[in-house]
């Protein structure tokens, strides 16, 4: 359910930086711009909440999680960080953190992919 709803092609970014990220004029313009909102957020919020609660269960077996949360799953989750909707990025961050704490064998992979993803 989570993969089918959350892992989707993201629309192209609405706002691209044309100046230096430290340009004072750019900061004032950003404050005036309205934050991008995902139109399907009410539906996505429910999907994120259900999956987050599922990952928070104390009695869930890591063997079960290992079977369903693979390297490809983590890569798709990291791709969600490209969305312009801050709420969705926050939910993806929480879920990635839960996966990181529960699946120790994926930690090295997650760290390497985060470095690769966020430094490009």
Tab-separated table of C-alpha atoms in Angstrom:
chain	number	residue	atom	x	y	z
A	1	UNK	CA	0.000	0.000	0.000
A	2	UNK	CA	2.750	2.442	0.940
A	3	UNK	CA	4.815	1.906	-2.215
A	4	UNK	CA	1.822	2.164	-4.527
A	5	UNK	CA	0.749	5.512	-3.059
A	6	UNK	CA	3.980	7.287	-2.158
A	7	UNK	CA	6.479	6.194	-4.809
A	8	UNK	CA	5.251	8.138	-7.813
A	9	UNK	CA	6.723	10.478	-10.418
A	10	UNK	CA	7.112	13.897	-8.840
A	11	UNK	CA	6.189	17.053	-10.746
A	12	UNK	CA	9.056	19.289	-11.851
A	13	UNK	CA	10.056	21.894	-9.257
A	14	UNK	CA	8.101	25.139	-9.424
A	15	UNK	CA	10.866	27.280	-7.977
A	16	UNK	CA	14.454	27.088	-9.124
A	17	UNK	CA	17.246	29.119	-7.621
A	18	UNK	CA	18.616	31.536	-10.186
A	19	UNK	CA	20.899	33.363	-7.786
A	20	UNK	CA	23.282	32.316	-5.087
A	21	UNK	CA	21.465	30.649	-2.173
A	22	UNK	CA	22.986	33.322	0.082
A	23	UNK	CA	21.803	36.352	-1.891
A	24	UNK	CA	19.829	38.646	0.514
A	25	UNK	CA	17.350	39.594	-2.226
A	26	UNK	CA	16.592	35.934	-2.800
A	27	UNK	CA	15.761	35.436	0.889
A	28	UNK	CA	13.172	38.232	0.817
A	29	UNK	CA	11.571	36.819	-2.324
A	30	UNK	CA	11.383	33.349	-0.782
A	31	UNK	CA	9.493	34.710	2.219
A	32	UNK	CA	6.883	36.173	-0.114
A	33	UNK	CA	6.440	32.999	-2.151
A	34	UNK	CA	3.790	30.570	-1.061
A	35	UNK	CA	5.075	27.162	-0.081
A	36	UNK	CA	4.330	24.397	-2.602
A	37	UNK	CA	1.537	22.063	-1.489
A	38	UNK	CA	0.871	18.556	-2.781
A	39	UNK	CA	-2.779	18.410	-3.974
A	40	UNK	CA	-3.108	14.772	-2.898
A	41	UNK	CA	-1.762	15.489	0.607
A	42	UNK	CA	-4.897	14.448	2.579
A	43	UNK	CA	-4.667	10.989	1.024
A	44	UNK	CA	-0.870	10.790	1.310
A	45	UNK	CA	-0.960	11.937	4.934
A	46	UNK	CA	-3.175	8.986	5.831
A	47	UNK	CA	-0.849	6.550	4.020
A	48	UNK	CA	2.214	7.983	5.777
A	49	UNK	CA	0.475	7.880	9.170
A	50	UNK	CA	-0.574	4.241	8.793
A	51	UNK	CA	2.906	3.172	7.707
A	52	UNK	CA	4.574	5.171	10.487
A	53	UNK	CA	2.332	3.543	13.096
A	54	UNK	CA	3.074	0.143	11.583
A	55	UNK	CA	6.822	0.769	11.864
A	56	UNK	CA	6.360	1.974	15.451
A	57	UNK	CA	4.889	-1.318	16.638
A	58	UNK	CA	7.175	-2.815	19.264
A	59	UNK	CA	6.306	-6.425	18.501
A	60	UNK	CA	6.961	-6.275	14.752
A	61	UNK	CA	9.553	-8.794	13.628
A	62	UNK	CA	12.635	-7.461	11.863
A	63	UNK	CA	12.584	-10.564	9.656
A	64	UNK	CA	9.243	-9.379	8.293
A	65	UNK	CA	10.599	-5.868	7.730
A	66	UNK	CA	13.729	-7.171	5.982
A	67	UNK	CA	11.533	-9.100	3.577
A	68	UNK	CA	9.589	-6.002	2.518
A	69	UNK	CA	12.035	-3.116	2.975
A	70	UNK	CA	14.821	-3.541	0.447
A	71	UNK	CA	17.524	-1.337	-1.040
A	72	UNK	CA	15.101	-0.367	-3.816
A	73	UNK	CA	12.512	0.658	-1.208
A	74	UNK	CA	15.058	2.916	0.520
A	75	UNK	CA	16.097	4.473	-2.813
A	76	UNK	CA	12.465	5.208	-3.663
A	77	UNK	CA	11.937	6.722	-0.222
A	78	UNK	CA	14.982	8.956	-0.663
A	79	UNK	CA	13.561	10.126	-4.005
A	80	UNK	CA	10.551	11.505	-2.114
A	81	UNK	CA	12.876	14.118	-0.577
A	82	UNK	CA	12.804	15.877	-3.980
A	83	UNK	CA	9.192	16.930	-3.433
A	84	UNK	CA	8.577	20.601	-2.751
A	85	UNK	CA	5.965	19.870	-0.074
A	86	UNK	CA	7.644	20.228	3.316
A	87	UNK	CA	5.008	18.043	5.013
A	88	UNK	CA	5.792	15.108	2.767
A	89	UNK	CA	9.545	15.522	3.255
A	90	UNK	CA	9.004	15.539	7.027
A	91	UNK	CA	7.004	12.308	6.879
A	92	UNK	CA	9.615	10.666	4.657
A	93	UNK	CA	12.298	11.735	7.145
A	94	UNK	CA	10.402	10.142	10.056
A	95	UNK	CA	9.887	6.899	8.163
A	96	UNK	CA	13.510	6.740	7.045
A	97	UNK	CA	14.564	7.261	10.663
A	98	UNK	CA	12.300	4.410	11.843
A	99	UNK	CA	13.741	2.118	9.169
A	100	UNK	CA	17.259	3.173	10.138
A	101	UNK	CA	16.658	2.337	13.808
A	102	UNK	CA	14.900	-0.979	13.184
A	103	UNK	CA	16.975	-2.475	10.344
A	104	UNK	CA	20.589	-2.336	11.439
A	105	UNK	CA	21.879	-4.123	8.335
A	106	UNK	CA	20.544	-1.333	6.108
A	107	UNK	CA	22.273	1.475	8.029
A	108	UNK	CA	25.472	1.588	5.976
A	109	UNK	CA	23.488	1.534	2.741
A	110	UNK	CA	21.166	4.298	3.978
A	111	UNK	CA	24.081	6.515	5.038
A	112	UNK	CA	25.881	6.067	1.714
A	113	UNK	CA	22.747	6.753	-0.307
A	114	UNK	CA	21.893	9.831	1.764
A	115	UNK	CA	25.350	11.249	1.110
A	116	UNK	CA	25.024	10.494	-2.602
A	117	UNK	CA	21.459	11.855	-2.825
A	118	UNK	CA	21.918	15.083	-0.899
A	119	UNK	CA	25.298	16.063	-2.339
A	120	UNK	CA	24.181	16.062	-5.960
